Short mmCIF file of C-alpha atoms in Angstrom, two decimals:
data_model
loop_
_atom_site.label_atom_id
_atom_site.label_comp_id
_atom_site.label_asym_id
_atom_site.label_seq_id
_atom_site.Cartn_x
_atom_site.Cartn_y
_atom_site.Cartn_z
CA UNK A 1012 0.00 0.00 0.00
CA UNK A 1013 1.46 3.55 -0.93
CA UNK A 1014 1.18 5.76 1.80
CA UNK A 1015 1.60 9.72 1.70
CA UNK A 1016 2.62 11.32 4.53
CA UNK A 1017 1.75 15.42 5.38
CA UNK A 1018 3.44 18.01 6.57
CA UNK A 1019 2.24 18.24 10.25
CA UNK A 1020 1.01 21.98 10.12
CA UNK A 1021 -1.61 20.26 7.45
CA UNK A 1022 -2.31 17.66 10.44
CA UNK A 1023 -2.77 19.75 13.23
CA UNK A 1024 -4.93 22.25 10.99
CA UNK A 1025 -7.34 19.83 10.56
CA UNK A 1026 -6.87 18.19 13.65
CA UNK A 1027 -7.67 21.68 15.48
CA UNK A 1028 -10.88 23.08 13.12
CA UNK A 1029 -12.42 19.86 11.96
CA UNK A 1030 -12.10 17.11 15.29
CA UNK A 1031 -15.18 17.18 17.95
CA UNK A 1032 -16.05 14.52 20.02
CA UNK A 1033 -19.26 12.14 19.35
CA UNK A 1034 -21.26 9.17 19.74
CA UNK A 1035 -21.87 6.34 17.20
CA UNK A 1036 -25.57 5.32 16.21
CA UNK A 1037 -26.95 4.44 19.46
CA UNK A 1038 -30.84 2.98 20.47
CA UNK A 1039 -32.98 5.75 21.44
CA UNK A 1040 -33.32 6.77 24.98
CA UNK A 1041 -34.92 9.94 27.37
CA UNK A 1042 -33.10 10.34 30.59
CA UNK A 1043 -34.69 13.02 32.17
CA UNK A 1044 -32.71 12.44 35.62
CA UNK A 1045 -29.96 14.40 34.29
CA UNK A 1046 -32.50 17.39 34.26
CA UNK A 1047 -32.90 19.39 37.65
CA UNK A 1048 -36.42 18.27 39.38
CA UNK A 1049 -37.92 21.23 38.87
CA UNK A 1050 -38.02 21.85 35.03
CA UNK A 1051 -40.69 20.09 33.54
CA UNK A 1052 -42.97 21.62 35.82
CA UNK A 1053 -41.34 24.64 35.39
CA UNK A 1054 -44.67 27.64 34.27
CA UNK A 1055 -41.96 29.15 32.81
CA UNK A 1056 -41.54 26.34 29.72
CA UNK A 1057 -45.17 25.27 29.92
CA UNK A 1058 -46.21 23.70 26.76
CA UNK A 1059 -42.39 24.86 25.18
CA UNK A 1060 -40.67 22.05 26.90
CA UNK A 1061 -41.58 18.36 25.68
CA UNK A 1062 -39.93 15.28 26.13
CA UNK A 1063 -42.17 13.65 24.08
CA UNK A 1064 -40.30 10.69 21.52
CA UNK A 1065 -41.00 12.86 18.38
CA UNK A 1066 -38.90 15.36 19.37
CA UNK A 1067 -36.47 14.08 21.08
CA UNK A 1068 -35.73 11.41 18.03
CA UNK A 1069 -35.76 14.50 15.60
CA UNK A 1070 -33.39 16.74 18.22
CA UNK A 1071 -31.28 13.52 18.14
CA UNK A 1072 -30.67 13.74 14.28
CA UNK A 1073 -28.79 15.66 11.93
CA UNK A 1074 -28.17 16.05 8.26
CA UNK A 1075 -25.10 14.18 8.41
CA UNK A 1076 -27.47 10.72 9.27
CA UNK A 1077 -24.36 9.42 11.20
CA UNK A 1078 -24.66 10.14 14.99
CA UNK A 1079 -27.72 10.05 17.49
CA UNK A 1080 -27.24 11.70 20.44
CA UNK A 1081 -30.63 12.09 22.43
CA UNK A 1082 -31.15 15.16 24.64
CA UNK A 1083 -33.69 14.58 27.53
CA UNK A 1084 -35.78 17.17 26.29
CA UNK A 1085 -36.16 19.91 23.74
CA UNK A 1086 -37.56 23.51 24.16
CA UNK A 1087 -39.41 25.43 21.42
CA UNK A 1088 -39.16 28.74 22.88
CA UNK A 1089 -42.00 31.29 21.33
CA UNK A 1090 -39.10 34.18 22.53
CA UNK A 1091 -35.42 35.01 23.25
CA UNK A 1092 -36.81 35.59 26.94
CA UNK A 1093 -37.50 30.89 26.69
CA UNK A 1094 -33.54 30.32 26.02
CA UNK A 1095 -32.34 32.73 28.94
CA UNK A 1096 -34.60 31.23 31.32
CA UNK A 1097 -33.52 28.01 30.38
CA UNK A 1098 -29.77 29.05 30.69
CA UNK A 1099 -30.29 30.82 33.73
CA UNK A 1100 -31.75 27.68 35.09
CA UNK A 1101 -28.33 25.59 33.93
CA UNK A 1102 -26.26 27.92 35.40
CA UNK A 1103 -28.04 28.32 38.81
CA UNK A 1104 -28.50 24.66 39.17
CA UNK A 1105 -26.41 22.67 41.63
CA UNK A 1106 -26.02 20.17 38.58
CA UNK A 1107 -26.24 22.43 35.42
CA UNK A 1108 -26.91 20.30 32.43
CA UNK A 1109 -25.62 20.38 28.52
CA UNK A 1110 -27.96 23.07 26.11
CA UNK A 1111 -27.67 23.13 22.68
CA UNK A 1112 -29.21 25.27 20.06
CA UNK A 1113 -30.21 23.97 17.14
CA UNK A 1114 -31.11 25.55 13.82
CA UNK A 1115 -32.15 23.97 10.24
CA UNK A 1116 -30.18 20.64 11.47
CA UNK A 1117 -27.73 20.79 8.95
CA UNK A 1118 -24.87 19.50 10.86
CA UNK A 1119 -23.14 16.29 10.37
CA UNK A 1120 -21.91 14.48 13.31
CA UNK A 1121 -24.17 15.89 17.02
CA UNK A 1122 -22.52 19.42 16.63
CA UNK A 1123 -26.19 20.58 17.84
CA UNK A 1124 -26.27 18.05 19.91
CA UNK A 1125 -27.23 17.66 23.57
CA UNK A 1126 -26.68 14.42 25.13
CA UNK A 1127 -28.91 13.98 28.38
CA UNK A 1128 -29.41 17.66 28.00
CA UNK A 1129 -31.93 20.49 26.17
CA UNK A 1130 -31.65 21.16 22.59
CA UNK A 1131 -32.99 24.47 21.69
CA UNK A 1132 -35.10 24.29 18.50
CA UNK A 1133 -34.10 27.65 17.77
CA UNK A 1134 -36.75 27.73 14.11
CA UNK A 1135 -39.71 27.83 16.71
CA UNK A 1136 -39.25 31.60 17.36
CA UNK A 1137 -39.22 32.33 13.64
CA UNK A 1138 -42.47 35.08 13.18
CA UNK A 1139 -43.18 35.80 9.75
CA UNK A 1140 -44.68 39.01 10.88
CA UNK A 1141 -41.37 40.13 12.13
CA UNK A 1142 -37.59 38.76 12.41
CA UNK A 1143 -36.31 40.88 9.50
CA UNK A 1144 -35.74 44.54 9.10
CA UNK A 1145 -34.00 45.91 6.55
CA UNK A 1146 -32.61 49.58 5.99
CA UNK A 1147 -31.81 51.07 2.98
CA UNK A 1148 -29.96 54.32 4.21
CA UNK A 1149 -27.72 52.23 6.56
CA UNK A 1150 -27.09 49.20 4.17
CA UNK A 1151 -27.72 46.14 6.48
CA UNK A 1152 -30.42 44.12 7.84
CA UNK A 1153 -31.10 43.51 11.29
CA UNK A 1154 -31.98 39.63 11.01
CA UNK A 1155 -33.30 37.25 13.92
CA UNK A 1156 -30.69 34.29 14.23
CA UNK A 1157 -33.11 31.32 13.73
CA UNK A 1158 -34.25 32.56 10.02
CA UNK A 1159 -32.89 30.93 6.74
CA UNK A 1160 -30.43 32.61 4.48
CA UNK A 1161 -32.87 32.00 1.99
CA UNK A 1162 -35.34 33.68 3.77
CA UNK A 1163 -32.70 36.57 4.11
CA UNK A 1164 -32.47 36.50 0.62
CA UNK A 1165 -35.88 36.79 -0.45
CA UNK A 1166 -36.80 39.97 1.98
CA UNK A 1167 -33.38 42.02 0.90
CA UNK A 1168 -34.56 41.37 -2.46
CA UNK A 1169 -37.78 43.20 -2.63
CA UNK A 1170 -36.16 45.85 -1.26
CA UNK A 1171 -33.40 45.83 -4.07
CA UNK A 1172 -30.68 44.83 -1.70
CA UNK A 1173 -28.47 41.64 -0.93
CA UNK A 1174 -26.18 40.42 1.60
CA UNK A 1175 -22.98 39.45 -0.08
CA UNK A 1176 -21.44 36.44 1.35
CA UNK A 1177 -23.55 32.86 1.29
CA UNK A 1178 -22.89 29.78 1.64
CA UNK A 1179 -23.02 26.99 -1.22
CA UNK A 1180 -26.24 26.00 0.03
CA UNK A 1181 -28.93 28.68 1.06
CA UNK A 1182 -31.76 26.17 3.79
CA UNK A 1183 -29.15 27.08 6.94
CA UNK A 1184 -30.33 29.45 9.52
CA UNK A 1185 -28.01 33.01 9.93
CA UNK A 1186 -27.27 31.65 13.82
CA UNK A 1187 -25.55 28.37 12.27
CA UNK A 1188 -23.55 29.39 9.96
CA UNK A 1189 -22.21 32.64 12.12
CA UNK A 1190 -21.54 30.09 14.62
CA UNK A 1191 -19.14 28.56 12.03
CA UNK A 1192 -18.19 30.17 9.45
CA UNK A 1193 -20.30 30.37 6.27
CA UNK A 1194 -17.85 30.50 3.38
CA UNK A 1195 -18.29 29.74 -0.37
CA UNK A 1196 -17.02 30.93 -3.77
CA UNK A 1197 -17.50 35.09 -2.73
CA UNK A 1198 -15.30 34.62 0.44
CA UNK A 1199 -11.73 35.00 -1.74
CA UNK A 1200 -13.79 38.49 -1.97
CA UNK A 1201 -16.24 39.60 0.69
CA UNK A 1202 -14.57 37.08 3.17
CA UNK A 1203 -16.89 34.38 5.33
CA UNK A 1204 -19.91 35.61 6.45
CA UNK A 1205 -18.67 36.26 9.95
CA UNK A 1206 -16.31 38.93 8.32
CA UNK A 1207 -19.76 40.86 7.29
CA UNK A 1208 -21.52 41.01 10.60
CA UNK A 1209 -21.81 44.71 12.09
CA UNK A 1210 -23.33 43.81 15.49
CA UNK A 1211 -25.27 40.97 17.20
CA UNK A 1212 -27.27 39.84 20.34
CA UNK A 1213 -25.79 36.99 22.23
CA UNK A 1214 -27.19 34.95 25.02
CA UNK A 1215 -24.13 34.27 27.32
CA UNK A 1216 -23.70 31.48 29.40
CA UNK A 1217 -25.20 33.23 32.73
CA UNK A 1218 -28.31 33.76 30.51
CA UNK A 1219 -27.47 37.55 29.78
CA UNK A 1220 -28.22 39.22 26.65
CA UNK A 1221 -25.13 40.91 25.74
CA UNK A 1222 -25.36 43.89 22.55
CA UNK A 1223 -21.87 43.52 20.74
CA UNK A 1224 -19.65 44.63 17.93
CA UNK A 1225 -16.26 45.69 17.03
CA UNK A 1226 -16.55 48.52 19.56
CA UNK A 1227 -18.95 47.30 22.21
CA UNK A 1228 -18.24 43.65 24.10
CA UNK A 1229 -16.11 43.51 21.37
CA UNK A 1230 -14.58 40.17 22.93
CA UNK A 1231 -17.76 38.93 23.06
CA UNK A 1232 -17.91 39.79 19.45
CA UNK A 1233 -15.09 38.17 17.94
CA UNK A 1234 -15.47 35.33 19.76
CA UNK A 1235 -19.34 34.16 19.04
CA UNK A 1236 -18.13 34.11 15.51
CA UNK A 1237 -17.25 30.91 14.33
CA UNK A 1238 -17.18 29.52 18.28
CA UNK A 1239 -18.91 27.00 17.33
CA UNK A 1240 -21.71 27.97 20.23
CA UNK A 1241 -19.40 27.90 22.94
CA UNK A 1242 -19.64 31.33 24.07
CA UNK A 1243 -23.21 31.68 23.42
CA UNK A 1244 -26.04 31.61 21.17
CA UNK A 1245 -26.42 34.23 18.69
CA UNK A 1246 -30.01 35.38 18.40
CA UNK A 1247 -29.95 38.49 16.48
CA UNK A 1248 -27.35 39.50 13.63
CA UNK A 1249 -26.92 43.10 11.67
CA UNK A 1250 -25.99 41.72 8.48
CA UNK A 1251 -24.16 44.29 5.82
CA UNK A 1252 -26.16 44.66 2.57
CA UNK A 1253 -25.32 46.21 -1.24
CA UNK A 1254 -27.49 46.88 -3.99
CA UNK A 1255 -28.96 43.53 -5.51
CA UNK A 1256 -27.81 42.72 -9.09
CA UNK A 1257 -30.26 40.98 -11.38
CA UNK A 1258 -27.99 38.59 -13.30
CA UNK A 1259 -25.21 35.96 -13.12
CA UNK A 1260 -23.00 35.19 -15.91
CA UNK A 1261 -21.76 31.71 -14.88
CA UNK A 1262 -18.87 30.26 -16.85
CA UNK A 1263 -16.98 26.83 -16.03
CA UNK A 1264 -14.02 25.83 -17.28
CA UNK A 1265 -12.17 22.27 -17.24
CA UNK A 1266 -8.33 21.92 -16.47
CA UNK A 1267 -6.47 18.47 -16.75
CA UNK A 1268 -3.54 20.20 -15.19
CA UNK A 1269 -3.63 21.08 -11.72
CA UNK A 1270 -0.53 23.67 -11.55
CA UNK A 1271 -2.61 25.55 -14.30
CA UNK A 1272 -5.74 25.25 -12.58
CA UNK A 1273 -4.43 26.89 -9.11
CA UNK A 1274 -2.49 29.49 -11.06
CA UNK A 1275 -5.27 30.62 -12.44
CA UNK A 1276 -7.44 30.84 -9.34
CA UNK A 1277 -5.21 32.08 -7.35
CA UNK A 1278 -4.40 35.20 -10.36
CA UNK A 1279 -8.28 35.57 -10.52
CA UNK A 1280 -8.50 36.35 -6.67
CA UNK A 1281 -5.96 38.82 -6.81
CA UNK A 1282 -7.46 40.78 -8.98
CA UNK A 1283 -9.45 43.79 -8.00
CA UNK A 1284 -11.78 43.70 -10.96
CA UNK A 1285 -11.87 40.06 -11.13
CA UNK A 1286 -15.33 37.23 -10.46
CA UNK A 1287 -17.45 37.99 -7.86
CA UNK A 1288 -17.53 33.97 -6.98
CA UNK A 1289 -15.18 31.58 -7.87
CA UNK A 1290 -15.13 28.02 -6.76
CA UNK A 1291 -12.93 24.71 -8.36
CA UNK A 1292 -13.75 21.22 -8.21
CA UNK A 1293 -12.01 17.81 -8.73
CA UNK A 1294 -14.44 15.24 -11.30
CA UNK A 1295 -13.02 11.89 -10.99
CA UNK A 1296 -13.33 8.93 -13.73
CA UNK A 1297 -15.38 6.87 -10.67
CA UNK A 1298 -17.76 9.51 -10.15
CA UNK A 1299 -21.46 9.54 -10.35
CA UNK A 1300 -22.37 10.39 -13.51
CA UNK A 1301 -25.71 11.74 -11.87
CA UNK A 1302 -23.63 14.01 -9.73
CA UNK A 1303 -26.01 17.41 -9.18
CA UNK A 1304 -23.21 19.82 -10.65
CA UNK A 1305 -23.16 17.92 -13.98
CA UNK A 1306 -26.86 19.49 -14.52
CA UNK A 1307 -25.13 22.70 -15.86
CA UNK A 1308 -23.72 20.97 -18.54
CA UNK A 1309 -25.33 20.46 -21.99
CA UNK A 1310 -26.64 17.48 -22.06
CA UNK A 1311 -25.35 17.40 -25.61
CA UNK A 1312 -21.05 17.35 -24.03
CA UNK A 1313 -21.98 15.12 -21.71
CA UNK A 1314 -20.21 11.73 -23.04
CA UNK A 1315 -16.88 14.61 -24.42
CA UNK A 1316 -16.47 15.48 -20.73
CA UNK A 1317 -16.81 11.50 -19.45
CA UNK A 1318 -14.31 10.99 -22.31
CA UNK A 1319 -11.92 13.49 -21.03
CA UNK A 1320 -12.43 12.48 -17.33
CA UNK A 1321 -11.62 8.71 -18.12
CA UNK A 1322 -8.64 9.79 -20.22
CA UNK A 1323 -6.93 11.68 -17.05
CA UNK A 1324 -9.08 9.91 -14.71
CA UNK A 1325 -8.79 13.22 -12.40
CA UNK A 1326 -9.86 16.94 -13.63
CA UNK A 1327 -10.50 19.53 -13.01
CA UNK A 1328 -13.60 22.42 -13.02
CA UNK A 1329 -12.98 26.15 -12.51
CA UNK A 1330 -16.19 28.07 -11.94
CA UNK A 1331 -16.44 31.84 -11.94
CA UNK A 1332 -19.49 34.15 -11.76
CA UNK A 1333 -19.81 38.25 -12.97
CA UNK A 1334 -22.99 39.97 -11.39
CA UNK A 1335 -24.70 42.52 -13.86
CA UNK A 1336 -27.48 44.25 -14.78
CA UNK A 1337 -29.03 45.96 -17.88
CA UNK A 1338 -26.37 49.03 -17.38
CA UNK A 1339 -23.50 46.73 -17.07
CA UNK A 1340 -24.34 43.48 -19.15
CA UNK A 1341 -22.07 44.60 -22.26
CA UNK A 1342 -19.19 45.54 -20.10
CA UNK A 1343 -19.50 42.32 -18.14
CA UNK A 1344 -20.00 40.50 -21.34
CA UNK A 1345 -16.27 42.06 -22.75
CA UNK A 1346 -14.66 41.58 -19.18
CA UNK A 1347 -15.41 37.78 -18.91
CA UNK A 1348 -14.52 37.37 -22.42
CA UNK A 1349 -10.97 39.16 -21.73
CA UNK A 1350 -10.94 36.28 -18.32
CA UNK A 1351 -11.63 33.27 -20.90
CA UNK A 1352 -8.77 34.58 -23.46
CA UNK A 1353 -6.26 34.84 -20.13
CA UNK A 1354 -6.89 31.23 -18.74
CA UNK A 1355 -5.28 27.94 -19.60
CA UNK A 1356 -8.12 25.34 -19.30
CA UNK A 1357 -8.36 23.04 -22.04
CA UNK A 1358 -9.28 24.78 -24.98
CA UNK A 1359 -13.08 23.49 -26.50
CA UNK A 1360 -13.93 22.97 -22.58
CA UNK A 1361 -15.97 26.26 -21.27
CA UNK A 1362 -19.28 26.53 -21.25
CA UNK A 1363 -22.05 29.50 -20.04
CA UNK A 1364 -24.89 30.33 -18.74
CA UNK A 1365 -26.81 33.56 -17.82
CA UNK A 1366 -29.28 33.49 -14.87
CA UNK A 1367 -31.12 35.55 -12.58
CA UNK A 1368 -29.33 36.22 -9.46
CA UNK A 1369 -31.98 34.39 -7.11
CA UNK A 1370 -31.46 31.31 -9.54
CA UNK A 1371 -27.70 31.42 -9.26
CA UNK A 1372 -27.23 31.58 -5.61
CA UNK A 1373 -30.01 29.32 -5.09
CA UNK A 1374 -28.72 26.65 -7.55
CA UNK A 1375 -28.39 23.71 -5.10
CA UNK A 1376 -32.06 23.57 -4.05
CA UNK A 1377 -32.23 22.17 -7.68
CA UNK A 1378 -29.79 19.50 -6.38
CA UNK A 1379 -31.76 19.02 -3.34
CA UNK A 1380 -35.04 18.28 -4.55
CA UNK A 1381 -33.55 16.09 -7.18
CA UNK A 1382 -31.91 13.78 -4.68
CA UNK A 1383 -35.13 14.19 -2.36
CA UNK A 1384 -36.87 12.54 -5.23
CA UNK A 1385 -34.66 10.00 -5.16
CA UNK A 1386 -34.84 9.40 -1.59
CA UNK A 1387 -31.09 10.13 -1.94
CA UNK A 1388 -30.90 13.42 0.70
CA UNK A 1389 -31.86 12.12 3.74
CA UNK A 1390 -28.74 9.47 3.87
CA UNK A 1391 -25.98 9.52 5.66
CA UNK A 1392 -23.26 12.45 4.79
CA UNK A 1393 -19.44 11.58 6.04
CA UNK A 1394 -18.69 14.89 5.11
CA UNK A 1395 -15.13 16.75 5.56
CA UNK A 1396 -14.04 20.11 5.26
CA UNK A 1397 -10.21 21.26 5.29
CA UNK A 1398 -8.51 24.47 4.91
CA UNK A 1399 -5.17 24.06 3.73
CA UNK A 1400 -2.04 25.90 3.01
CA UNK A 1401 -1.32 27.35 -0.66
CA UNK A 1402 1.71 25.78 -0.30
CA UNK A 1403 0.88 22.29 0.58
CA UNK A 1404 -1.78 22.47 -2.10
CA UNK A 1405 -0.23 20.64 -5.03
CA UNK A 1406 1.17 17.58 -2.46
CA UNK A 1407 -2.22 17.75 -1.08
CA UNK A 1408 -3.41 17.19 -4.84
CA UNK A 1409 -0.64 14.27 -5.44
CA UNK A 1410 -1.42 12.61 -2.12
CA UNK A 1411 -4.84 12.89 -1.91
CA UNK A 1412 -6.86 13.46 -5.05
CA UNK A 1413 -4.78 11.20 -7.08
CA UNK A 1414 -3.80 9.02 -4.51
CA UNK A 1415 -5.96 8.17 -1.36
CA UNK A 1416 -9.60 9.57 -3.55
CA UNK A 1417 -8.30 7.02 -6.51
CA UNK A 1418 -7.30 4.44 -5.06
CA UNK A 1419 -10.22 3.62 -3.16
CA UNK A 1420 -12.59 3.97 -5.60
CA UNK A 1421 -16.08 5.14 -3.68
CA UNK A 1422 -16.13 8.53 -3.86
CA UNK A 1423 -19.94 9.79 -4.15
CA UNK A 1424 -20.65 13.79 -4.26
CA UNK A 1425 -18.93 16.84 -4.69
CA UNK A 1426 -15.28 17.37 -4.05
CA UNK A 1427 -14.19 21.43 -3.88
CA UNK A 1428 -11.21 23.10 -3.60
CA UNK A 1429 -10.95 26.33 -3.96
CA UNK A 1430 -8.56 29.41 -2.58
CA UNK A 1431 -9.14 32.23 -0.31
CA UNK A 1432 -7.56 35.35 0.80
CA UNK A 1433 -6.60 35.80 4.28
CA UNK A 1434 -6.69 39.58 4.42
CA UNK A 1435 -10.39 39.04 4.19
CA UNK A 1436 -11.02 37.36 7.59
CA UNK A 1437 -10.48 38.82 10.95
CA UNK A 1438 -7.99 36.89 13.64
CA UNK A 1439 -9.70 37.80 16.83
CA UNK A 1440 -12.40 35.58 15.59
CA UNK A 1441 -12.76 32.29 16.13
CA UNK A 1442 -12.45 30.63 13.01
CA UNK A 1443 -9.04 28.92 13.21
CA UNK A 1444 -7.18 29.35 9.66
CA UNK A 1445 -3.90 28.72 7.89
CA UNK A 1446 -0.97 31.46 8.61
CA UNK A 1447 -0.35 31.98 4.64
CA UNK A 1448 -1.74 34.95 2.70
CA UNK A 1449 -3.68 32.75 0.41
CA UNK A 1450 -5.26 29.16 1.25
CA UNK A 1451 -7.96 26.76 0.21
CA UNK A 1452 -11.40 25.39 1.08
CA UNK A 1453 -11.35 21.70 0.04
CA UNK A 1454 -14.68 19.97 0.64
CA UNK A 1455 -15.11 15.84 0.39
CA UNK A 1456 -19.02 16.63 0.25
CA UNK A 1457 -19.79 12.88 -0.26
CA UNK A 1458 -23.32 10.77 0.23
CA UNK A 1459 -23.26 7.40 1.42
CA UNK A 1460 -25.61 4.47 2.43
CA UNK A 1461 -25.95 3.50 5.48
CA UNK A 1462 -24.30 -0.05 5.20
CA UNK A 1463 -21.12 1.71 3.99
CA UNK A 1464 -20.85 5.06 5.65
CA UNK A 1465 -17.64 3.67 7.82
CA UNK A 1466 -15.93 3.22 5.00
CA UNK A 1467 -16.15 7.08 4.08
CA UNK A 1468 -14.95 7.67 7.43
CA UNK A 1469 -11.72 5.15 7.17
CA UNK A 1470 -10.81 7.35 3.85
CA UNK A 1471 -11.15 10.44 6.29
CA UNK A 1472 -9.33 9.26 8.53
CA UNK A 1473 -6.13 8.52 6.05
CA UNK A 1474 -5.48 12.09 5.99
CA UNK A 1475 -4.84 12.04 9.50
CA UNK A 1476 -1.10 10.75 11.37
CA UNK A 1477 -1.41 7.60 12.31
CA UNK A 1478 -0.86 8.36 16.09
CA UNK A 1479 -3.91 10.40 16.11
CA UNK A 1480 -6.72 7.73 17.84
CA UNK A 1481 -9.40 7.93 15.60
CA UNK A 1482 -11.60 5.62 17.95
CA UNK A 1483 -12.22 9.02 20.60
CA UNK A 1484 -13.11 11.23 17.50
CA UNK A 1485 -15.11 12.30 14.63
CA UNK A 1486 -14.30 14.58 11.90
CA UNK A 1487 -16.94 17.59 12.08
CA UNK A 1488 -17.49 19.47 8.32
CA UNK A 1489 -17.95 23.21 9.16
#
């Protein structure tokens, strides 16, 4: 067996953003001893707290179908007033118990998790009549934490404005991904989504509500976002807004040679005047040929791409979006023909598309619903999420893509790598990230089954030493 061995600041990245402990598939359970006495009969949570099966099997799950860890009970608080009661209640206790709060569940191994504990189902205090207010003289939205990004979306937009950093995938509340992250092809850009927050409400862990920002409880601030929820739960975020575009010009281009396809990104990102998103991906000869991103294709090059892929067995997709509107559309139209002319892909391979805005960032709902159809989203998802070095990237390539990915032959989903700028994130924040001025995303966004999602996990697990004990941990995909 070949065997490719790191550089340990790759290691102990990974190790240090992507490792949280969990629990394997376990029978379900309620143990409501670990609760103080008192709770359940609590007027306080009366008819919010329920430790009915339902909920507790549902507060047990996640998107990533791989862990169930069952809380003793969950509360649906109808106010931000429910959660600091609750906390107030942990903290005072003589035997304070675990809380979690839990969004749109799209986690992937207990992260929202609350074994013998409360999850929060944070989506119960969602109002339609309020939540979301937006002003257009200040530029931002003040947005309650337990709406979707989607829903963000569609309220900015009737007003003619946008936020301007999202995540890939749009069904994840604005609490959950501040907690983490939220990146995607704009960071390189805008940076994550925590880098375009102007102030927030936080629940501490005393059960205060705590106004912060750069310049009030600033350490607060910096360190709710992307803390994973371990310095308290976000329930209101002032989001920064621009004016909306109305169109997406959405080229792809495919590489067989990596050095060429990181040159290019990494030239594209530098530029001032450059994409507004940019994301790569790896397409591997073993690959689904069902695999959501292939919709964008012409159904027509379908069989010259699987010709190319199975000649090279690995290559590679560089995707790049221009925003415009009706002012801008010939402009855009020259500039992006001036970024085609400067790349080297492999001439005969790009391909376009023009869309509405809404359509473009909303383009993996398509995926979703497809797969729902299929009965092929609600499966497990061994997901894992690295950032690593610009300089490691081309071993990483070598060792990994073509060697680990290959080799064992069962890769099934989306595989990204992209770069990202550092300037663009903040280091009092949470987020932990590589030292170098430019570094990449790379995703293993993979479905599985759930006779074979161990073996997903065993691949995971190759990219780690092998002194790190892989028995007492997980790999968590932020």
């Amino acid at each position: 067996m070949v065997s490719y061995n790191f550089p340990s600041q790759i290691h102990l990245l990974m190790i240090t953003i992507l490792v949280i402990i969990t629990t394997l598939l376990t029978p379900i359970t309620t143990n409501t001893s670990s609760l103080p006495w008192n709770i359940l009969s609590n007027d306080n949570f009366a008819g919010k707290l329920t430790t009915a099966s339902s909920s507790v099997e549902s507060a047990a799950t996640d998107f990533g179908h791989i862990t169930k860890i069952f809380p003793s009970a969950v509360l649906n608080p109808s106010s931000v007033q429910d959660i600091t009661d609750l906390i107030k209640l942990s903290f005072d206790s003589q035997s304070s118990f675990p809380l979690a709060a839990r969004g749109h569940g799209h986690s992937h191994r207990g992260q929202a998790a609350a074994k013998d504990g409360v999850v929060v189902n944070m989506r119960s205090m969602v109002n339609r009549d309020r939540g979301i207010k937006v002003s257009r003289t200040g530029l931002y939205a003040d947005v309650d934490s337990a709406w979707l990004w989607i829903e963000v979306l569609n309220k900015t937009l009737e007003l003619g404005l946008t936020p301007v950093s999202w995540t890939d995938y749009l069904y994840l509340t604005v609490g959950g991904t501040l907690s983490n992250g939220g990146i995607s092809g704009q960071t390189f850009r805008y940076g994550p989504q925590i880098s375009n927050v102007l102030e927030m409400d936080v629940i501490t862990g005393k059960g205060e509500i705590a106004t912060c920002s750069k310049d009030m409880n600033s350490d607060l601030f910096y360190a709710a976002l992307g803390g994973l929820g371990q310095f308290g739960i976000i329930t209101r975020a002032r989001i920064k807004l621009e004016l909306a575009p109305k169109k997406a010009k959405w080229l792809r281009f495919l590489y067989t040679d990596f050095s060429e396809f990181t040159r290019d990104q990494e030239r594209l990102i530098s530029e001032t005047n450059g994409p507004h998103f940019l994301e790569g991906s790896v397409m591997l000869d073993h690959g689904p040929p069902d695999n959501w991103r292939s919709t964008y294709y012409p159904p027509s090059e379908h069989m010259r791409i699987v010709s190319m892929v199975k000649q090279h067995r690995v290559i590679y997709c560089l995707e790049v979006v221009k925003y415009y509107d009706e002012t801008s559309q010939h402009s855009v139209n020259e500039e992006m023909e001036e970024l085609s002319d400067s790349l080297n892909y492999e001439r005969g391979f790009v391909y376009e598309k023009d869309v509405t805005y809404m359509d473009f960032l909303n383009r993996v709902r398509t995926g979703e619903l497809k797969l729902k159809s299929k009965g092929k989203w609600d499966v497990p998802h061994p997901w894992l999420n690295l950032f690593v070095p610009k300089s490691q990237i081309s071993r990483f390539e070598y060792g990994v893509f073509k060697g680990i990915i290959l080799r064992n032959n069962i890769t099934t989903g989306p595989l990204l790598v992209y770069p990202m700028n550092r300037n663009k994130w903040n280091d009092r924040m949470s987020t932990v990230i590589p030292e170098e001025d430019v570094f990449y995303a790379v995703g293993f966004l993979r479905s599985a089954s759930f006779d074979n999602w161990d073996d997903y996990e065993k691949e995971n697990m190759e990219l780690f030493p092998p002194e790190y004990d892989s028995t007492k941990s997980r790999f968590s995909a932020l």
